[in-house]
PDB file of C-alpha atoms in Angstrom:
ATOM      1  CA  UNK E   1      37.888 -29.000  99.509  1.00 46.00           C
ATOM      2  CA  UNK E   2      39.430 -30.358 102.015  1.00 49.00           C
ATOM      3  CA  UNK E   3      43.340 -28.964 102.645  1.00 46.00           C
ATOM      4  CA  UNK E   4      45.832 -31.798 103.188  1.00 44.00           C
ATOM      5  CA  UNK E   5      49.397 -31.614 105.470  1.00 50.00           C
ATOM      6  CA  UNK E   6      51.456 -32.194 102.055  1.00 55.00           C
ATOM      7  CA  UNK E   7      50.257 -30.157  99.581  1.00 70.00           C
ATOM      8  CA  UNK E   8      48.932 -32.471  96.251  1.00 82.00           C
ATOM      9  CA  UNK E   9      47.639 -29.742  94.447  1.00 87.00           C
ATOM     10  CA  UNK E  10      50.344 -27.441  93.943  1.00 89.00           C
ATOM     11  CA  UNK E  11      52.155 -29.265  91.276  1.00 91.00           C
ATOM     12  CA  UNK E  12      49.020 -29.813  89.430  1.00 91.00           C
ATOM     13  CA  UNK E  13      47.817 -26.151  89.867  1.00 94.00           C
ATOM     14  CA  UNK E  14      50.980 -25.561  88.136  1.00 92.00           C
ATOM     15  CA  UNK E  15      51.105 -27.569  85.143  1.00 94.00           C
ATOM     16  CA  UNK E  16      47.689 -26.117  84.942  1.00 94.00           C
ATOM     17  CA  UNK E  17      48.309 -22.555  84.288  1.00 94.00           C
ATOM     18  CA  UNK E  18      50.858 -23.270  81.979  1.00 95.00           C
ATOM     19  CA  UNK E  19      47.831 -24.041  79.558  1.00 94.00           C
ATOM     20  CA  UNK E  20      46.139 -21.341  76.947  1.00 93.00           C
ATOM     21  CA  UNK E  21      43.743 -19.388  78.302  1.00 94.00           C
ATOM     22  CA  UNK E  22      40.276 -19.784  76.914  1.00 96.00           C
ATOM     23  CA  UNK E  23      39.113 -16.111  74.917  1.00 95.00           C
ATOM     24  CA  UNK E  24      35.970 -17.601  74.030  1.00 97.00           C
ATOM     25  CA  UNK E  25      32.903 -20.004  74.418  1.00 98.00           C
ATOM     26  CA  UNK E  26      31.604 -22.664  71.682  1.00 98.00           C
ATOM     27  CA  UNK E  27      31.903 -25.553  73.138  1.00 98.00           C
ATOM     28  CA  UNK E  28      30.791 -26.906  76.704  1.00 98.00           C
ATOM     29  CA  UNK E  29      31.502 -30.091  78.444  1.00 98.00           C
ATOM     30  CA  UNK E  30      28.775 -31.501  80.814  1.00 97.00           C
ATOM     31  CA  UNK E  31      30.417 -33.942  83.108  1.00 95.00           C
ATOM     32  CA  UNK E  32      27.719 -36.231  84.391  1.00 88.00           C
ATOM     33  CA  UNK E  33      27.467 -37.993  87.947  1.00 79.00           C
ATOM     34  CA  UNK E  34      27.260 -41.207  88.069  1.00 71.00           C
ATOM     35  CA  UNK E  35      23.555 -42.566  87.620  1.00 61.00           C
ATOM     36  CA  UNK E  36      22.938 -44.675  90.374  1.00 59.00           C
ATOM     37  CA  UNK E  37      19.570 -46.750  89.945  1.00 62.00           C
ATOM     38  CA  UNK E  38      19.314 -46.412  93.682  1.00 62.00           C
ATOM     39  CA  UNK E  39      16.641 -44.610  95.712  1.00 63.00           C
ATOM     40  CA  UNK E  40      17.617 -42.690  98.651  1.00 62.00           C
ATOM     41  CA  UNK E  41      14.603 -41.862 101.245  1.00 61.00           C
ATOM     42  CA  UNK E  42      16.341 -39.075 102.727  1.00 58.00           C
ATOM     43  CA  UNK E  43      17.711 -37.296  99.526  1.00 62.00           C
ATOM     44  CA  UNK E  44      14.478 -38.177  96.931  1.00 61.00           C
ATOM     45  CA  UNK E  45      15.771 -35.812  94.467  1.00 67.00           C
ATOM     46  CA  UNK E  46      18.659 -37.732  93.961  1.00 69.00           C
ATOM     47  CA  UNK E  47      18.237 -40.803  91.756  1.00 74.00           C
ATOM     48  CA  UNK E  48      18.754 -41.734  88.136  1.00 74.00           C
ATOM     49  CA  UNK E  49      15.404 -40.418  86.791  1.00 80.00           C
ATOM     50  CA  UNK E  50      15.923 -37.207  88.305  1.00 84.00           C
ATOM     51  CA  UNK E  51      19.724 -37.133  87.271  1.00 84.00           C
ATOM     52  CA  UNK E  52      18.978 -38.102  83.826  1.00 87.00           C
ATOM     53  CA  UNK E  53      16.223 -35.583  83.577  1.00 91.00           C
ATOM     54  CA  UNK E  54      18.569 -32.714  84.726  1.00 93.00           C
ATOM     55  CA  UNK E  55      21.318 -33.699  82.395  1.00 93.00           C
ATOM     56  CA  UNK E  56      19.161 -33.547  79.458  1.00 95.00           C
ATOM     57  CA  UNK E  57      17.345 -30.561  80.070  1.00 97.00           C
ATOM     58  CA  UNK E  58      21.062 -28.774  80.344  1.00 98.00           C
ATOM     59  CA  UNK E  59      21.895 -30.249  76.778  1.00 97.00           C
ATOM     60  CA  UNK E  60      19.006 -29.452  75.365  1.00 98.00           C
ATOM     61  CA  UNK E  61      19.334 -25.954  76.441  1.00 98.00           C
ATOM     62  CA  UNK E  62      22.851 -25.387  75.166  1.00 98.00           C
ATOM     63  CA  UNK E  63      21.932 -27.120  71.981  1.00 98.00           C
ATOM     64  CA  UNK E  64      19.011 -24.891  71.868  1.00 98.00           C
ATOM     65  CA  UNK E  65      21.580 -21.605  72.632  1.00 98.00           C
ATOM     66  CA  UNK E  66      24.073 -22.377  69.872  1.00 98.00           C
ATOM     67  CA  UNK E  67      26.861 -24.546  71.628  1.00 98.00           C
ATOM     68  CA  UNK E  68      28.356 -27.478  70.707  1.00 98.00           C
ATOM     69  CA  UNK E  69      28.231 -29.710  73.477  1.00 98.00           C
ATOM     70  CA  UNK E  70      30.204 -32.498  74.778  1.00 97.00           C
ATOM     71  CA  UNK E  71      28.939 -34.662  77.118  1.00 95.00           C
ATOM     72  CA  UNK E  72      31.560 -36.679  79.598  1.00 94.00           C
ATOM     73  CA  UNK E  73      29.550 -39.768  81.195  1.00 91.00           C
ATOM     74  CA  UNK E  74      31.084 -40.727  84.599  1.00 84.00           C
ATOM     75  CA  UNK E  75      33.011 -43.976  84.092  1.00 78.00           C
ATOM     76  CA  UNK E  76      30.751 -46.442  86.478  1.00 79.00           C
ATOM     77  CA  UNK E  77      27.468 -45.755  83.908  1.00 73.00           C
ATOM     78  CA  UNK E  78      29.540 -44.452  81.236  1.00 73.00           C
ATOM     79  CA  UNK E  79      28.217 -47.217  78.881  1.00 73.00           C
ATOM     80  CA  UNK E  80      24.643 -47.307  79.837  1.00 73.00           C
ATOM     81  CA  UNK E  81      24.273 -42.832  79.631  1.00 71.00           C
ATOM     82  CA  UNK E  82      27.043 -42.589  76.710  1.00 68.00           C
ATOM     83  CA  UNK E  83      24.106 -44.651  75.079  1.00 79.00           C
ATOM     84  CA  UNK E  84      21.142 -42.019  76.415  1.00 87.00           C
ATOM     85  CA  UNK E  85      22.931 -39.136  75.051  1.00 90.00           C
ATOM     86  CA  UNK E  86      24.005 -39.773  71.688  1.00 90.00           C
ATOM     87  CA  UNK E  87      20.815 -37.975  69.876  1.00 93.00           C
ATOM     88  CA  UNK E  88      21.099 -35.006  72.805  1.00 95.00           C
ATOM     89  CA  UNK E  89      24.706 -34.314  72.390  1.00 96.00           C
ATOM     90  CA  UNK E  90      27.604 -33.306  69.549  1.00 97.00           C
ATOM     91  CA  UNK E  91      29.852 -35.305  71.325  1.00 95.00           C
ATOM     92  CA  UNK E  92      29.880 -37.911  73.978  1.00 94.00           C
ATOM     93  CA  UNK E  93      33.712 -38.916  75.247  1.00 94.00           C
ATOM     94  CA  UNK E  94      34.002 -41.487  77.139  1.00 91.00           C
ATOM     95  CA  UNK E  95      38.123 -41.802  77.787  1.00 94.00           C
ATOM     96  CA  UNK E  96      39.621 -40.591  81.173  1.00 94.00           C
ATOM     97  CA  UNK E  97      38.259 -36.660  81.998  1.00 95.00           C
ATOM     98  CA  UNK E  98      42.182 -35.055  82.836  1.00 95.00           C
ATOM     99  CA  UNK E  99      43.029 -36.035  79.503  1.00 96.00           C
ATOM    100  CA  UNK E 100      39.832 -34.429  77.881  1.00 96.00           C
ATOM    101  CA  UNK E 101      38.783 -31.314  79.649  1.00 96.00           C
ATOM    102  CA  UNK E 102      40.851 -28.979  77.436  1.00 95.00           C
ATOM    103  CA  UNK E 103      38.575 -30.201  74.387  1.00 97.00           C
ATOM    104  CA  UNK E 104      35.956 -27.793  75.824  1.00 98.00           C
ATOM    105  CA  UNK E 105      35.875 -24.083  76.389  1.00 98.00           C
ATOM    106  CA  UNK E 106      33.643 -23.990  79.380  1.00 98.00           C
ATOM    107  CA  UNK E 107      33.112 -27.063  81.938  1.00 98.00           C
ATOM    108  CA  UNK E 108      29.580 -27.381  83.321  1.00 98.00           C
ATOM    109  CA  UNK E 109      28.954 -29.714  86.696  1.00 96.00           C
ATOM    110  CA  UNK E 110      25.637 -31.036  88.062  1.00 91.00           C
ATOM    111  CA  UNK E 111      27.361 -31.956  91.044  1.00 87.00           C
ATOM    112  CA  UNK E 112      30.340 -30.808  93.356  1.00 90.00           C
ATOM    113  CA  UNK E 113      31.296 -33.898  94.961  1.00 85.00           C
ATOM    114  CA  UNK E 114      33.374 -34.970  91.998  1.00 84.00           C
ATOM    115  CA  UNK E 115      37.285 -35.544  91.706  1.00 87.00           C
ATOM    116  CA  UNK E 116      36.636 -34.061  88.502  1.00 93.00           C
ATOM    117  CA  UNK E 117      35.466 -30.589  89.353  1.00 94.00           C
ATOM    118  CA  UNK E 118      38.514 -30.596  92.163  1.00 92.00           C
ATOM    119  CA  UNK E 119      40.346 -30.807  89.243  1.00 93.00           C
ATOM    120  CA  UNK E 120      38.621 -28.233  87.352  1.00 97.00           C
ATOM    121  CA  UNK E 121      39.287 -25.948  90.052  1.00 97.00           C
ATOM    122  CA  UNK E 122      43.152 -25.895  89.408  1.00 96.00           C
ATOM    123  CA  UNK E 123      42.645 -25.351  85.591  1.00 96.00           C
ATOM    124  CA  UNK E 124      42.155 -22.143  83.791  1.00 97.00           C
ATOM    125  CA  UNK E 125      38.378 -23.348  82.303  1.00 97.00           C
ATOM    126  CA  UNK E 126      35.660 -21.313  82.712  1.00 98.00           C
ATOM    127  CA  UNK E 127      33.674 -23.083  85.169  1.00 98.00           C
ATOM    128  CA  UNK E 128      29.569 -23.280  85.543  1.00 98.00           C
ATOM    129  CA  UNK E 129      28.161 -25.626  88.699  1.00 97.00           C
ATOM    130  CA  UNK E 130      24.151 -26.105  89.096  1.00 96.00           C
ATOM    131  CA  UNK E 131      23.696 -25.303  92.496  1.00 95.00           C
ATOM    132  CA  UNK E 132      20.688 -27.198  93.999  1.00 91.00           C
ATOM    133  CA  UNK E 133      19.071 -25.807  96.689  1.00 90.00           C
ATOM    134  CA  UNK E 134      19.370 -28.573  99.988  1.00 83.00           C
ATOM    135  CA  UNK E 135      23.425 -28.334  98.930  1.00 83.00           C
ATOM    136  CA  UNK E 136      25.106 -27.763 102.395  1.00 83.00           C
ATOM    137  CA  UNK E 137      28.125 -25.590 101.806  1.00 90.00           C
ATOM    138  CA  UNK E 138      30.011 -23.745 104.562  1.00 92.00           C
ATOM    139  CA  UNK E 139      29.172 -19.712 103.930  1.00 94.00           C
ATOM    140  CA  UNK E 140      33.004 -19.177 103.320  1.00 95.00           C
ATOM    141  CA  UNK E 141      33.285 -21.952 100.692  1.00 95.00           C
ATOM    142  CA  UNK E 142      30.551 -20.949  98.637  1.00 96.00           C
ATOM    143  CA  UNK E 143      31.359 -17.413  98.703  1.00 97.00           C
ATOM    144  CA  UNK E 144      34.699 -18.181  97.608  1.00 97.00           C
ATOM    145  CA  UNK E 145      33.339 -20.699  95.064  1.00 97.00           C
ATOM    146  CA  UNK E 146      31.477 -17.842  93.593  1.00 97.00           C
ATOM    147  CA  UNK E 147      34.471 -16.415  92.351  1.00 97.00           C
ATOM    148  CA  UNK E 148      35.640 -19.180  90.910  1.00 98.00           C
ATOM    149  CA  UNK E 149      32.474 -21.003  89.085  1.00 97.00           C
ATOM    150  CA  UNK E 150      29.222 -19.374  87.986  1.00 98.00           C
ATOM    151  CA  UNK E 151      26.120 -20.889  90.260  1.00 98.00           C
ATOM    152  CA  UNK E 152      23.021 -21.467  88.555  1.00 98.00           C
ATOM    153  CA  UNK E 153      20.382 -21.909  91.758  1.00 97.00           C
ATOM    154  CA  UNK E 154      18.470 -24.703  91.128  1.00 96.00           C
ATOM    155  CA  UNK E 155      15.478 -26.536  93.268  1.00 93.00           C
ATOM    156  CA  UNK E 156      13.854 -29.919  93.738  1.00 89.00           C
ATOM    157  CA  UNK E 157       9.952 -29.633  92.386  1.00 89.00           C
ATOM    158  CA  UNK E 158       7.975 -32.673  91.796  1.00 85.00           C
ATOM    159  CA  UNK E 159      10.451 -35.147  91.292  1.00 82.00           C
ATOM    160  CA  UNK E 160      12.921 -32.556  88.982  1.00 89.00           C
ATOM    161  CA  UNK E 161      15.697 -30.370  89.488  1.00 91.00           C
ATOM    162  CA  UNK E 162      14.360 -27.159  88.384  1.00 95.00           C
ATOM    163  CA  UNK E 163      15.884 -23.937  87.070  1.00 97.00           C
ATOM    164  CA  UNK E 164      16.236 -20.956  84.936  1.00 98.00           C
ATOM    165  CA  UNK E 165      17.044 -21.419  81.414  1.00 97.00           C
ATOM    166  CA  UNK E 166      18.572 -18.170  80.786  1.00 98.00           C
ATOM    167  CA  UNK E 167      20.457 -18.237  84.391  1.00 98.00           C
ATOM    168  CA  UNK E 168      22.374 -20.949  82.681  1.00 98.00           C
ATOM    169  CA  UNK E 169      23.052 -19.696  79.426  1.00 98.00           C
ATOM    170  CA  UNK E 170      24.184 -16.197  81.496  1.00 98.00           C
ATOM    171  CA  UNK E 171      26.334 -18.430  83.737  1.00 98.00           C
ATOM    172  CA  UNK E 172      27.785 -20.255  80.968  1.00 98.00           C
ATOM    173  CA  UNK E 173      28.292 -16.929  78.924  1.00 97.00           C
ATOM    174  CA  UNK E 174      29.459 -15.130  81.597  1.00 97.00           C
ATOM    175  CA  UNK E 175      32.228 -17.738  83.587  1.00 98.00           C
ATOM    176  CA  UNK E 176      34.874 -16.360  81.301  1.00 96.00           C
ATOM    177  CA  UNK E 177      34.965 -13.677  83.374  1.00 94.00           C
ATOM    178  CA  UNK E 178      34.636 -15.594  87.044  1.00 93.00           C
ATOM    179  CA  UNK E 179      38.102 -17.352  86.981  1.00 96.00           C
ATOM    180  CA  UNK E 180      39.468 -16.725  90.662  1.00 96.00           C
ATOM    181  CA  UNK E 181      41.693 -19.043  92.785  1.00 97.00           C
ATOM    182  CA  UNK E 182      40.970 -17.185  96.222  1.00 96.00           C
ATOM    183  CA  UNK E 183      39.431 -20.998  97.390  1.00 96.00           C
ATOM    184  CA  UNK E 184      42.617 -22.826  96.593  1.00 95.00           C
ATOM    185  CA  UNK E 185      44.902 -19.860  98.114  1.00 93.00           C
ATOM    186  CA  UNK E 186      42.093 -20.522 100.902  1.00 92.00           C
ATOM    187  CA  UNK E 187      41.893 -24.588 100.941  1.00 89.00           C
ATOM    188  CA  UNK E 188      43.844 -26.135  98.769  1.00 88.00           C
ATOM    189  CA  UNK E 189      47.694 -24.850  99.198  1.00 85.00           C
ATOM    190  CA  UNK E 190      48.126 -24.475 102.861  1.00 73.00           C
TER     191      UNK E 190
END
C-alpha cells in the first residue's frame, strides 16, 4: 500500500462503509491474476500452469465445503480462464470487479499485487489472501494485514502452490471475524 500526498482512498473508504455488513458466508468470490503464458527464471512458481493449478484446487475445495463460488477472471485472460472454469465454478463474472464484489460474501485473492484487493481493503468483505511463502512483505504490513484478511500460508513444491485444505476453509469461515482497518489508518489515509 503505498500512502499518497492527496489522499484517494478516503472518499472511497467512505462510500464503502455505507454498505451492509456481511452476517454470513455462502458465497465466495475468487478473483484470479492474470494468467500470463510467460516463464519467469527467477520466480518459477509463477506461470500459468502453476496459476491455473492453484485456482482450481481453491474451487474445488470450496465446492467440495458447501459454497457457492464465483469466480472473477482478470480482464487481460478473462476470455481464455472464464472458459477453464465454467465446469469448476457456480458462477464465472466477467464485467468490471467494483461493480461485482458485493455479489459475494467473502472475497478470496491468490495474489496481493492487485488493484482489486486495494479495493477490497476499503470495503466491509470478509477478506481471505493465499499467502505464498517467497512473498516479501515488510513485518509491519503483514502484521497489520493480518487483521484485516485471513492468510492461508502456502509454498512452492514441485511446480505447485501447495497448502492446507482446511487452513482455507478456517480462513474463509473465520474472516468474518478479521475485518480491521488499522493498515489503512496506517497507509492509506495519511
Amino acid at each position: 500500500i503505498i500512502s499518497l500526498e492527496k489522499n484517494n482512498y478516503s472518499p472511497i473508504f467512505t462510500k464503502l462503509q455505507k454498505e451492509s455488513s456481511v452476517n454470513k458466508i455462502n458465497k465466495v468470490m475468487v478473483v484470479g491474476y492474470p494468467k500470463p503464458f510467460f516463464f519467469y527464471p527467477w520466480f518459477p512458481d509463477h506461470n500459468i500452469f502453476t496459476s491455473l493449478h492453484l485456482d482450481i484446487q481453491v474451487v474445488k475445495i470450496l465446492k467440495k465445503a458447501g459454497f457457492y463460488v464465483i469466480y472473477k477472471p482478470h480482464p487481460l485472460t478473462m476470455n481464455e480462464a472464464g472458459d477453464i472454469f465454467k465446469e469448476y465454478v457456480d458462477e464465472i463474472i466477467k464485467e468490471k470487479f467494483e461493480n461485482v464484489y458485493n455479489l459475494a460474501d467473502c472475497i478470496l485473492f491468490n495474489e496481493p499485487n492487485s488493484t482489486t484487493f486495494k479495493h477490497s481493503l476499503l470495503s466491509k468483505k470478509p477478506l481471505v489472501l493465499i499467502n505464498v511463502k517467497g512473498k516479501l512483505w515488510y513485518p509491519e504490513v503483514l502484521e497489520l494485514l493480518k487483521k484485516r484478511c485471513c492468510l492461508v500460508d502456502a509454498y512452492p513444491a514441485d511446480g505447485r502452490i501447495v497448502f492446507d485444505e482446511k487452513e482455507l476453509i478456517k480462513a474463509v469461515e473465520s474472516s468474518l471475524n478479521n475485518i480491521n482497518y488499522d493498515i489503512l489508518y496506517k497507509f492509506a489515509f495519511q
